């Protein structure tokens, strides 16, 4: 595949020496563009991409400015097809089952707003849903007949309990006279950053005739998804700019052939849309692909950069499996180290499924109390101030330590979520633990005064 893909003028997008660069600091210095003082421990939010991908994108942008009509009308559609051909195998999908959109939230809205709803229809989701997705469902409640139904989860929890709650919610909705139209759930949660049992949830959806829509924002490039099409969700969405090392503004939307007729328009509706009487002349897959080829005028070079990102991951990193293994193993090692240094724990469950990802969630050595007198005597944090304390820790890591350590007060304790990536190593997690120990000490000594 990599040997046949060509750039905008027919030359290879870049020339990479087919030699594997060691992960950790050497990878960071050789291929990434972080400021020397910056410690990137929050890859999961906005991602990062290597120099070769940056250079390839700039080349495409120069090409666009040199000959706008030539590139946008003729060169770009060819490169877009190559990018879809490159990304589809990562999902075990056919090329014409995948399209690109700017971000996962655009794809979520595209799916949910294309469905039609009747009285009694329900969208089922979990309390751990990404907040903007929850608000999308709330928006649909205002404009359609659908209602949302939330399943409350508190971590740590076992996968079997999640499945039990899911089945119980379906039966309760049916008992109330409703019908679950669609269920939305994640591959990897945003916070806490843990693995989610998406495969068995898809099976339950099939059992009850429910559309399954997977928000895999932290999926592609993070966990193995080669079996996705075989598992058979009805819709799957994943950001490429997070873990696949593509510039920001790129997500993949997977819609199997059986469901493509449900996607009648993009959001916003664009020139590819045809009224139902006109689109009957096209096959469903042709219409689906054409819909997403050009949706308004934006910088679509991130879509095409999937080609170069995969080339980097294969030639320089040694392949997808090697990247995944390093990130998950280093996350485990780094999380255990931090917990040992702080005398706390890493969020996990008995079967170890929560930690099968490149996120780690480490509890901070801070205690919370509901009793004012106890707070004075033992140096505990009043529960009413817990959120402000968590926010202060996060902001202070930015202002004083040139990093970003996402800290939250969750389920009665303070937790920090960190991401592992190929440019990090054990020493980075040791450094993070020392930063957090310093900040927790300052909190205990009363150096923080919340408003």
Short mmCIF file of N, CA and C in Angstrom, two decimals, residues 236-414:
data_model
loop_
_atom_site.label_atom_id
_atom_site.label_comp_id
_atom_site.label_asym_id
_atom_site.label_seq_id
_atom_site.Cartn_x
_atom_site.Cartn_y
_atom_site.Cartn_z
N UNK A 236 -20.00 3.63 13.69
CA UNK A 236 -18.78 3.77 14.48
C UNK A 236 -18.09 5.06 14.08
N UNK A 237 -17.60 5.76 15.10
CA UNK A 237 -16.99 7.08 14.90
C UNK A 237 -15.68 7.13 15.67
N UNK A 238 -14.63 7.66 15.05
CA UNK A 238 -13.36 7.77 15.79
C UNK A 238 -12.54 8.94 15.27
N UNK A 239 -11.99 9.71 16.20
CA UNK A 239 -11.09 10.79 15.82
C UNK A 239 -9.75 10.22 15.37
N UNK A 240 -9.29 10.68 14.22
CA UNK A 240 -7.96 10.28 13.75
C UNK A 240 -6.88 11.22 14.31
N UNK A 241 -7.27 12.41 14.71
CA UNK A 241 -6.27 13.37 15.17
C UNK A 241 -5.79 13.09 16.59
N UNK A 242 -6.45 12.22 17.30
CA UNK A 242 -6.02 11.92 18.66
C UNK A 242 -4.89 10.90 18.64
N UNK A 243 -5.21 9.62 18.43
CA UNK A 243 -4.24 8.55 18.62
C UNK A 243 -3.61 8.06 17.32
N UNK A 244 -4.12 8.51 16.16
CA UNK A 244 -3.55 8.06 14.89
C UNK A 244 -2.49 9.02 14.36
N UNK A 245 -2.27 10.14 15.08
CA UNK A 245 -1.21 11.09 14.75
C UNK A 245 -1.45 11.82 13.43
N UNK A 246 -2.69 12.26 13.26
CA UNK A 246 -3.11 13.04 12.10
C UNK A 246 -3.39 14.47 12.57
N UNK A 247 -3.19 15.50 11.76
CA UNK A 247 -3.50 16.86 12.18
C UNK A 247 -4.96 17.00 12.61
N UNK A 248 -5.19 17.95 13.52
CA UNK A 248 -6.54 18.16 14.07
C UNK A 248 -7.52 18.55 12.97
N UNK A 249 -8.69 17.95 13.10
CA UNK A 249 -9.73 18.19 12.12
C UNK A 249 -9.94 16.99 11.23
N UNK A 250 -9.90 15.77 11.81
CA UNK A 250 -10.09 14.55 11.02
C UNK A 250 -10.66 13.45 11.90
N UNK A 251 -11.80 12.92 11.49
CA UNK A 251 -12.40 11.76 12.14
C UNK A 251 -12.94 10.85 11.05
N UNK A 252 -13.04 9.57 11.39
CA UNK A 252 -13.57 8.59 10.44
C UNK A 252 -14.95 8.15 10.91
N UNK A 253 -15.87 8.06 9.97
CA UNK A 253 -17.23 7.58 10.21
C UNK A 253 -17.42 6.29 9.43
N UNK A 254 -17.71 5.22 10.17
CA UNK A 254 -17.96 3.92 9.56
C UNK A 254 -19.46 3.65 9.57
N UNK A 255 -20.01 3.43 8.38
CA UNK A 255 -21.41 3.03 8.24
C UNK A 255 -21.44 1.81 7.33
N UNK A 256 -21.77 0.64 7.85
CA UNK A 256 -21.82 -0.55 7.00
C UNK A 256 -22.86 -0.39 5.89
N UNK A 257 -22.65 -1.14 4.83
CA UNK A 257 -23.54 -1.00 3.67
C UNK A 257 -25.00 -1.12 4.05
N UNK A 258 -25.32 -1.97 5.02
CA UNK A 258 -26.72 -2.22 5.37
C UNK A 258 -27.43 -0.99 5.92
N UNK A 259 -26.64 -0.01 6.41
CA UNK A 259 -27.24 1.17 7.04
C UNK A 259 -27.04 2.46 6.25
N UNK A 260 -26.39 2.40 5.12
CA UNK A 260 -26.06 3.64 4.41
C UNK A 260 -27.28 4.39 3.91
N UNK A 261 -28.36 3.68 3.66
CA UNK A 261 -29.59 4.36 3.22
C UNK A 261 -30.16 5.26 4.31
N UNK A 262 -29.76 5.02 5.57
CA UNK A 262 -30.24 5.86 6.67
C UNK A 262 -29.59 7.23 6.68
N UNK A 263 -28.42 7.35 6.07
CA UNK A 263 -27.68 8.62 6.06
C UNK A 263 -28.05 9.36 4.78
N UNK A 264 -29.01 10.26 4.91
CA UNK A 264 -29.54 10.96 3.74
C UNK A 264 -28.83 12.28 3.47
N UNK A 265 -28.22 12.85 4.51
CA UNK A 265 -27.57 14.15 4.34
C UNK A 265 -26.38 14.26 5.29
N UNK A 266 -25.44 15.09 4.91
CA UNK A 266 -24.38 15.48 5.83
C UNK A 266 -24.88 16.63 6.69
N UNK A 267 -24.09 17.00 7.69
CA UNK A 267 -24.39 18.20 8.50
C UNK A 267 -23.15 19.08 8.52
N UNK A 268 -23.19 20.25 7.88
CA UNK A 268 -24.34 20.82 7.18
C UNK A 268 -24.65 20.08 5.88
N UNK A 269 -25.89 20.23 5.43
CA UNK A 269 -26.26 19.67 4.13
C UNK A 269 -25.44 20.38 3.06
N UNK A 270 -24.90 19.61 2.13
CA UNK A 270 -24.01 20.17 1.11
C UNK A 270 -24.45 19.73 -0.28
N UNK A 271 -23.60 20.00 -1.25
CA UNK A 271 -23.99 19.81 -2.64
C UNK A 271 -24.18 18.34 -3.01
N UNK A 272 -23.66 17.44 -2.20
CA UNK A 272 -23.84 16.02 -2.49
C UNK A 272 -25.24 15.51 -2.20
N UNK A 273 -26.03 16.27 -1.47
CA UNK A 273 -27.37 15.84 -1.12
C UNK A 273 -28.27 15.81 -2.35
N UNK A 274 -29.10 14.76 -2.41
CA UNK A 274 -30.12 14.65 -3.45
C UNK A 274 -31.45 14.29 -2.80
N UNK A 275 -32.56 14.85 -3.28
CA UNK A 275 -33.87 14.42 -2.78
C UNK A 275 -34.07 12.93 -3.04
N UNK A 276 -34.96 12.32 -2.29
CA UNK A 276 -35.14 10.87 -2.37
C UNK A 276 -35.45 10.40 -3.78
N UNK A 277 -36.22 11.18 -4.53
CA UNK A 277 -36.59 10.75 -5.89
C UNK A 277 -35.38 10.72 -6.82
N UNK A 278 -34.39 11.60 -6.55
CA UNK A 278 -33.21 11.64 -7.41
C UNK A 278 -32.14 10.64 -7.00
N UNK A 279 -32.02 10.40 -5.71
CA UNK A 279 -30.95 9.49 -5.28
C UNK A 279 -31.29 8.02 -5.55
N UNK A 280 -32.52 7.74 -5.95
CA UNK A 280 -32.88 6.38 -6.32
C UNK A 280 -32.09 5.90 -7.54
N UNK A 281 -31.59 6.85 -8.34
CA UNK A 281 -30.83 6.48 -9.53
C UNK A 281 -29.42 6.01 -9.20
N UNK A 282 -28.96 6.27 -7.98
CA UNK A 282 -27.62 5.89 -7.55
C UNK A 282 -27.69 4.68 -6.61
N UNK A 283 -26.62 3.92 -6.59
CA UNK A 283 -26.53 2.88 -5.58
C UNK A 283 -26.36 3.54 -4.23
N UNK A 284 -26.73 2.85 -3.16
CA UNK A 284 -26.63 3.43 -1.83
C UNK A 284 -25.19 3.78 -1.50
N UNK A 285 -24.24 2.92 -1.85
CA UNK A 285 -22.85 3.19 -1.50
C UNK A 285 -22.29 4.36 -2.29
N UNK A 286 -22.69 4.51 -3.56
CA UNK A 286 -22.22 5.65 -4.35
C UNK A 286 -22.73 6.95 -3.75
N UNK A 287 -24.02 6.96 -3.40
CA UNK A 287 -24.60 8.17 -2.82
C UNK A 287 -23.93 8.51 -1.49
N UNK A 288 -23.70 7.49 -0.66
CA UNK A 288 -23.08 7.71 0.65
C UNK A 288 -21.69 8.31 0.50
N UNK A 289 -20.88 7.76 -0.37
CA UNK A 289 -19.52 8.27 -0.55
C UNK A 289 -19.54 9.67 -1.14
N UNK A 290 -20.41 9.90 -2.12
CA UNK A 290 -20.48 11.22 -2.75
C UNK A 290 -20.91 12.30 -1.76
N UNK A 291 -21.78 11.94 -0.83
CA UNK A 291 -22.25 12.91 0.16
C UNK A 291 -21.10 13.60 0.88
N UNK A 292 -20.08 12.80 1.23
CA UNK A 292 -19.03 13.30 2.12
C UNK A 292 -17.77 13.75 1.38
N UNK A 293 -17.78 13.69 0.05
CA UNK A 293 -16.56 14.07 -0.68
C UNK A 293 -16.26 15.55 -0.53
N UNK A 294 -17.28 16.38 -0.54
CA UNK A 294 -17.07 17.82 -0.36
C UNK A 294 -18.23 18.38 0.45
N UNK A 295 -17.96 18.74 1.69
CA UNK A 295 -18.97 19.32 2.57
C UNK A 295 -18.50 20.71 2.95
N UNK A 296 -18.96 21.70 2.22
CA UNK A 296 -18.53 23.10 2.36
C UNK A 296 -17.03 23.21 2.09
N UNK A 297 -16.51 24.41 2.19
CA UNK A 297 -15.10 24.65 1.89
C UNK A 297 -14.34 24.82 3.20
N UNK A 298 -13.58 23.80 3.55
CA UNK A 298 -12.72 23.83 4.73
C UNK A 298 -11.37 23.26 4.33
N UNK A 299 -10.43 23.34 5.23
CA UNK A 299 -9.13 22.72 4.97
C UNK A 299 -9.25 21.22 5.23
N UNK A 300 -9.30 20.44 4.17
CA UNK A 300 -9.45 18.99 4.30
C UNK A 300 -8.12 18.26 4.21
N UNK A 301 -7.01 18.98 4.27
CA UNK A 301 -5.71 18.30 4.21
C UNK A 301 -5.51 17.31 5.35
N UNK A 302 -6.10 17.51 6.56
CA UNK A 302 -5.93 16.48 7.59
C UNK A 302 -6.44 15.11 7.16
N UNK A 303 -7.51 15.06 6.36
CA UNK A 303 -8.02 13.77 5.90
C UNK A 303 -6.94 13.02 5.12
N UNK A 304 -6.30 13.74 4.21
CA UNK A 304 -5.32 13.13 3.32
C UNK A 304 -4.05 12.75 4.10
N UNK A 305 -3.80 13.44 5.20
CA UNK A 305 -2.60 13.15 6.00
C UNK A 305 -2.65 11.78 6.68
N UNK A 306 -3.80 11.13 6.66
CA UNK A 306 -3.89 9.76 7.17
C UNK A 306 -2.86 8.88 6.46
N UNK A 307 -2.65 9.12 5.19
CA UNK A 307 -1.70 8.33 4.40
C UNK A 307 -0.30 8.44 5.00
N UNK A 308 0.12 9.66 5.26
CA UNK A 308 1.48 9.88 5.77
C UNK A 308 1.61 9.43 7.22
N UNK A 309 0.56 9.60 8.01
CA UNK A 309 0.60 9.17 9.40
C UNK A 309 0.79 7.65 9.47
N UNK A 310 0.07 6.92 8.65
CA UNK A 310 0.21 5.46 8.65
C UNK A 310 1.58 5.04 8.14
N UNK A 311 2.11 5.78 7.19
CA UNK A 311 3.46 5.49 6.71
C UNK A 311 4.47 5.64 7.85
N UNK A 312 4.34 6.72 8.62
CA UNK A 312 5.22 6.95 9.77
C UNK A 312 5.10 5.82 10.79
N UNK A 313 3.87 5.45 11.11
CA UNK A 313 3.64 4.44 12.13
C UNK A 313 4.18 3.08 11.70
N UNK A 314 4.14 2.82 10.40
CA UNK A 314 4.65 1.55 9.91
C UNK A 314 6.17 1.55 9.76
N UNK A 315 6.72 2.59 9.13
CA UNK A 315 8.15 2.60 8.79
C UNK A 315 9.04 3.01 9.95
N UNK A 316 8.60 3.98 10.74
CA UNK A 316 9.44 4.52 11.81
C UNK A 316 9.12 3.86 13.15
N UNK A 317 7.84 3.55 13.37
CA UNK A 317 7.42 3.01 14.67
C UNK A 317 7.38 1.48 14.69
N UNK A 318 7.37 0.86 13.54
CA UNK A 318 7.36 -0.60 13.51
C UNK A 318 5.99 -1.23 13.43
N UNK A 319 4.95 -0.42 13.16
CA UNK A 319 3.61 -0.96 12.96
C UNK A 319 2.65 -0.66 14.10
N UNK A 320 1.37 -0.86 13.80
CA UNK A 320 0.31 -0.52 14.74
C UNK A 320 0.42 -1.31 16.05
N UNK A 321 0.68 -2.59 15.95
CA UNK A 321 0.72 -3.41 17.16
C UNK A 321 1.84 -2.97 18.08
N UNK A 322 2.97 -2.63 17.52
CA UNK A 322 4.10 -2.19 18.35
C UNK A 322 3.78 -0.88 19.06
N UNK A 323 3.11 0.03 18.37
CA UNK A 323 2.70 1.30 18.99
C UNK A 323 1.73 1.03 20.13
N UNK A 324 0.71 0.22 19.87
CA UNK A 324 -0.29 -0.07 20.91
C UNK A 324 0.34 -0.73 22.12
N UNK A 325 1.19 -1.71 21.88
CA UNK A 325 1.79 -2.44 23.00
C UNK A 325 2.63 -1.52 23.87
N UNK A 326 3.41 -0.65 23.24
CA UNK A 326 4.26 0.24 24.03
C UNK A 326 3.40 1.19 24.87
N UNK A 327 2.40 1.78 24.24
CA UNK A 327 1.58 2.76 24.96
C UNK A 327 0.84 2.12 26.13
N UNK A 328 0.26 0.95 25.92
CA UNK A 328 -0.48 0.31 27.00
C UNK A 328 0.46 -0.18 28.10
N UNK A 329 1.58 -0.77 27.71
CA UNK A 329 2.52 -1.28 28.72
C UNK A 329 3.16 -0.16 29.52
N UNK A 330 3.54 0.94 28.84
CA UNK A 330 4.15 2.06 29.55
C UNK A 330 3.12 2.76 30.43
N UNK A 331 1.86 2.80 29.98
CA UNK A 331 0.81 3.36 30.82
C UNK A 331 0.68 2.56 32.11
N UNK A 332 0.72 1.24 31.99
CA UNK A 332 0.64 0.39 33.17
C UNK A 332 1.83 0.59 34.09
N UNK A 333 3.02 0.61 33.50
CA UNK A 333 4.23 0.78 34.31
C UNK A 333 4.28 2.16 34.94
N UNK A 334 3.96 3.19 34.15
CA UNK A 334 3.99 4.55 34.66
C UNK A 334 2.95 4.79 35.73
N UNK A 335 1.76 4.22 35.54
CA UNK A 335 0.71 4.38 36.54
C UNK A 335 1.07 3.71 37.85
N UNK A 336 1.61 2.50 37.77
CA UNK A 336 2.02 1.81 39.00
C UNK A 336 3.13 2.57 39.73
N UNK A 337 4.06 3.12 38.96
CA UNK A 337 5.13 3.90 39.57
C UNK A 337 4.57 5.11 40.30
N UNK A 338 3.67 5.85 39.65
CA UNK A 338 3.10 7.04 40.27
C UNK A 338 2.33 6.69 41.54
N UNK A 339 1.54 5.62 41.47
CA UNK A 339 0.76 5.22 42.64
C UNK A 339 1.68 4.84 43.80
N UNK A 340 2.77 4.15 43.50
CA UNK A 340 3.72 3.77 44.55
C UNK A 340 4.37 4.99 45.17
N UNK A 341 4.74 5.96 44.33
CA UNK A 341 5.39 7.17 44.84
C UNK A 341 4.44 7.99 45.70
N UNK A 342 3.16 8.00 45.36
CA UNK A 342 2.20 8.82 46.09
C UNK A 342 1.48 8.03 47.18
N UNK A 343 1.73 6.73 47.25
CA UNK A 343 1.07 5.92 48.26
C UNK A 343 -0.41 5.76 48.03
N UNK A 344 -0.81 5.68 46.76
CA UNK A 344 -2.24 5.59 46.45
C UNK A 344 -2.50 4.36 45.57
N UNK A 345 -3.26 4.54 44.51
CA UNK A 345 -3.66 3.41 43.67
C UNK A 345 -3.96 3.90 42.25
N UNK A 346 -3.94 2.94 41.33
CA UNK A 346 -4.41 3.17 39.97
C UNK A 346 -5.83 2.62 39.87
N UNK A 347 -6.70 3.34 39.20
CA UNK A 347 -8.08 2.89 39.03
C UNK A 347 -8.10 1.61 38.20
N UNK A 348 -8.71 0.56 38.75
CA UNK A 348 -8.78 -0.71 38.05
C UNK A 348 -9.92 -1.54 38.58
N UNK A 349 -10.14 -2.70 37.96
CA UNK A 349 -11.15 -3.64 38.46
C UNK A 349 -10.53 -5.03 38.57
N UNK A 350 -11.31 -5.98 39.05
CA UNK A 350 -10.76 -7.31 39.32
C UNK A 350 -10.25 -8.00 38.04
N UNK A 351 -10.97 -7.85 36.97
CA UNK A 351 -10.59 -8.55 35.73
C UNK A 351 -9.59 -7.76 34.89
N UNK A 352 -9.23 -6.57 35.31
CA UNK A 352 -8.21 -5.80 34.63
C UNK A 352 -8.62 -5.16 33.33
N UNK A 353 -9.92 -5.13 33.04
CA UNK A 353 -10.37 -4.60 31.75
C UNK A 353 -10.27 -3.08 31.67
N UNK A 354 -10.36 -2.41 32.81
CA UNK A 354 -10.33 -0.94 32.79
C UNK A 354 -8.99 -0.42 32.29
N UNK A 355 -7.91 -1.17 32.54
CA UNK A 355 -6.57 -0.68 32.24
C UNK A 355 -6.05 -1.16 30.88
N UNK A 356 -6.92 -1.73 30.07
CA UNK A 356 -6.51 -2.17 28.74
C UNK A 356 -6.60 -1.02 27.75
N UNK A 357 -5.80 0.00 28.02
CA UNK A 357 -5.77 1.18 27.16
C UNK A 357 -4.51 1.97 27.50
N UNK A 358 -4.33 3.11 26.83
CA UNK A 358 -3.14 3.93 27.04
C UNK A 358 -3.39 5.09 27.99
N UNK A 359 -4.54 5.09 28.66
CA UNK A 359 -4.81 6.03 29.74
C UNK A 359 -4.46 5.39 31.08
N UNK A 360 -4.11 6.22 32.04
CA UNK A 360 -4.03 5.77 33.43
C UNK A 360 -4.72 6.82 34.29
N UNK A 361 -5.32 6.34 35.37
CA UNK A 361 -6.01 7.21 36.31
C UNK A 361 -5.45 6.90 37.69
N UNK A 362 -4.76 7.87 38.29
CA UNK A 362 -4.08 7.65 39.56
C UNK A 362 -4.73 8.54 40.63
N UNK A 363 -5.02 7.93 41.76
CA UNK A 363 -5.62 8.69 42.86
C UNK A 363 -4.56 9.55 43.55
N UNK A 364 -4.95 10.76 43.91
CA UNK A 364 -4.04 11.66 44.61
C UNK A 364 -4.15 11.46 46.12
N UNK A 365 -3.08 11.75 46.85
CA UNK A 365 -3.07 11.55 48.31
C UNK A 365 -3.73 12.71 49.05
N UNK A 366 -4.99 12.93 48.74
CA UNK A 366 -5.78 13.97 49.39
C UNK A 366 -7.08 13.35 49.89
N UNK A 367 -7.50 13.76 51.08
CA UNK A 367 -8.72 13.25 51.66
C UNK A 367 -9.77 14.34 51.74
N UNK A 368 -11.02 13.93 51.64
CA UNK A 368 -12.14 14.86 51.64
C UNK A 368 -13.07 14.53 52.79
N UNK A 369 -13.66 15.54 53.36
CA UNK A 369 -14.60 15.33 54.46
C UNK A 369 -15.82 16.23 54.27
N UNK A 370 -16.94 15.75 54.80
CA UNK A 370 -18.17 16.54 54.81
C UNK A 370 -18.28 17.35 56.10
N UNK A 371 -17.37 17.06 57.08
CA UNK A 371 -17.45 17.68 58.40
C UNK A 371 -16.43 18.81 58.52
N UNK A 372 -16.90 19.99 58.85
CA UNK A 372 -16.04 21.16 58.93
C UNK A 372 -14.98 21.01 60.03
N UNK A 373 -15.37 20.51 61.21
CA UNK A 373 -14.42 20.36 62.32
C UNK A 373 -13.31 19.37 61.98
N UNK A 374 -13.67 18.29 61.31
CA UNK A 374 -12.68 17.28 60.94
C UNK A 374 -11.67 17.86 59.96
N UNK A 375 -12.12 18.71 59.09
CA UNK A 375 -11.23 19.35 58.11
C UNK A 375 -10.17 20.16 58.82
N UNK A 376 -10.56 20.87 59.89
CA UNK A 376 -9.60 21.70 60.61
C UNK A 376 -8.57 20.86 61.36
N UNK A 377 -9.02 19.75 61.93
CA UNK A 377 -8.14 18.93 62.76
C UNK A 377 -7.19 18.06 61.95
N UNK A 378 -7.65 17.50 60.86
CA UNK A 378 -6.88 16.51 60.13
C UNK A 378 -6.36 16.98 58.77
N UNK A 379 -6.60 18.21 58.43
CA UNK A 379 -6.11 18.73 57.16
C UNK A 379 -6.84 18.19 55.95
N UNK A 380 -8.08 17.72 56.16
CA UNK A 380 -8.86 17.21 55.04
C UNK A 380 -9.53 18.35 54.28
N UNK A 381 -9.91 18.08 53.06
CA UNK A 381 -10.50 19.10 52.20
C UNK A 381 -12.02 19.04 52.31
N UNK A 382 -12.67 20.17 52.59
CA UNK A 382 -14.13 20.17 52.62
C UNK A 382 -14.70 19.76 51.26
N UNK A 383 -15.70 18.92 51.25
CA UNK A 383 -16.27 18.42 50.00
C UNK A 383 -16.73 19.57 49.10
N UNK A 384 -17.22 20.64 49.74
CA UNK A 384 -17.73 21.75 48.93
C UNK A 384 -16.61 22.48 48.17
N UNK A 385 -15.36 22.27 48.59
CA UNK A 385 -14.23 22.92 47.92
C UNK A 385 -13.47 21.97 46.99
N UNK A 386 -13.91 20.72 46.90
CA UNK A 386 -13.14 19.71 46.18
C UNK A 386 -12.97 20.05 44.70
N UNK A 387 -14.03 20.48 44.04
CA UNK A 387 -13.91 20.81 42.62
C UNK A 387 -12.93 21.96 42.40
N UNK A 388 -13.01 22.96 43.24
CA UNK A 388 -12.11 24.10 43.10
C UNK A 388 -10.66 23.66 43.32
N UNK A 389 -10.42 22.74 44.23
CA UNK A 389 -9.07 22.24 44.47
C UNK A 389 -8.57 21.49 43.23
N UNK A 390 -9.41 20.64 42.66
CA UNK A 390 -9.02 19.89 41.46
C UNK A 390 -8.70 20.85 40.31
N UNK A 391 -9.52 21.87 40.15
CA UNK A 391 -9.26 22.85 39.09
C UNK A 391 -7.95 23.60 39.35
N UNK A 392 -7.69 23.93 40.60
CA UNK A 392 -6.44 24.63 40.93
C UNK A 392 -5.22 23.78 40.61
N UNK A 393 -5.29 22.50 40.92
CA UNK A 393 -4.16 21.61 40.61
C UNK A 393 -3.92 21.57 39.11
N UNK A 394 -4.99 21.41 38.35
CA UNK A 394 -4.84 21.35 36.88
C UNK A 394 -4.24 22.63 36.34
N UNK A 395 -4.78 23.77 36.74
CA UNK A 395 -4.30 25.05 36.21
C UNK A 395 -2.86 25.31 36.65
N UNK A 396 -2.52 24.94 37.87
CA UNK A 396 -1.16 25.18 38.36
C UNK A 396 -0.14 24.33 37.61
N UNK A 397 -0.53 23.13 37.16
CA UNK A 397 0.42 22.33 36.37
C UNK A 397 0.75 23.04 35.05
N UNK A 398 -0.21 23.79 34.54
CA UNK A 398 0.03 24.56 33.31
C UNK A 398 0.91 25.77 33.60
N UNK A 399 0.53 26.53 34.62
CA UNK A 399 1.18 27.82 34.87
C UNK A 399 2.58 27.68 35.46
N UNK A 400 2.82 26.67 36.27
CA UNK A 400 4.10 26.56 36.95
C UNK A 400 5.01 25.46 36.40
N UNK A 401 4.41 24.43 35.77
CA UNK A 401 5.21 23.27 35.39
C UNK A 401 5.21 22.98 33.89
N UNK A 402 4.54 23.81 33.11
CA UNK A 402 4.52 23.67 31.66
C UNK A 402 4.09 22.27 31.22
N UNK A 403 2.98 21.83 31.76
CA UNK A 403 2.37 20.57 31.36
C UNK A 403 0.87 20.71 31.56
N UNK A 404 0.13 19.62 31.41
CA UNK A 404 -1.31 19.64 31.71
C UNK A 404 -1.66 18.30 32.32
N UNK A 405 -1.99 18.32 33.61
CA UNK A 405 -2.37 17.11 34.32
C UNK A 405 -3.85 17.23 34.69
N UNK A 406 -4.69 16.53 33.95
CA UNK A 406 -6.14 16.65 34.11
C UNK A 406 -6.58 16.02 35.43
N UNK A 407 -6.97 16.86 36.37
CA UNK A 407 -7.33 16.41 37.71
C UNK A 407 -8.81 16.66 37.95
N UNK A 408 -9.48 15.66 38.51
CA UNK A 408 -10.91 15.80 38.82
C UNK A 408 -11.20 15.20 40.19
N UNK A 409 -12.23 15.76 40.80
CA UNK A 409 -12.80 15.15 42.00
C UNK A 409 -13.92 14.24 41.53
N UNK A 410 -13.75 12.94 41.74
CA UNK A 410 -14.68 11.96 41.20
C UNK A 410 -14.92 10.86 42.22
N UNK A 411 -16.18 10.57 42.48
CA UNK A 411 -16.58 9.46 43.36
C UNK A 411 -15.88 9.53 44.71
N UNK A 412 -15.79 10.74 45.26
CA UNK A 412 -15.26 10.91 46.61
C UNK A 412 -13.76 10.98 46.74
N UNK A 413 -13.04 11.06 45.60
CA UNK A 413 -11.58 11.12 45.65
C UNK A 413 -11.06 11.99 44.50
N UNK A 414 -9.79 12.38 44.60
CA UNK A 414 -9.15 13.14 43.54
C UNK A 414 -8.39 12.18 42.63
#
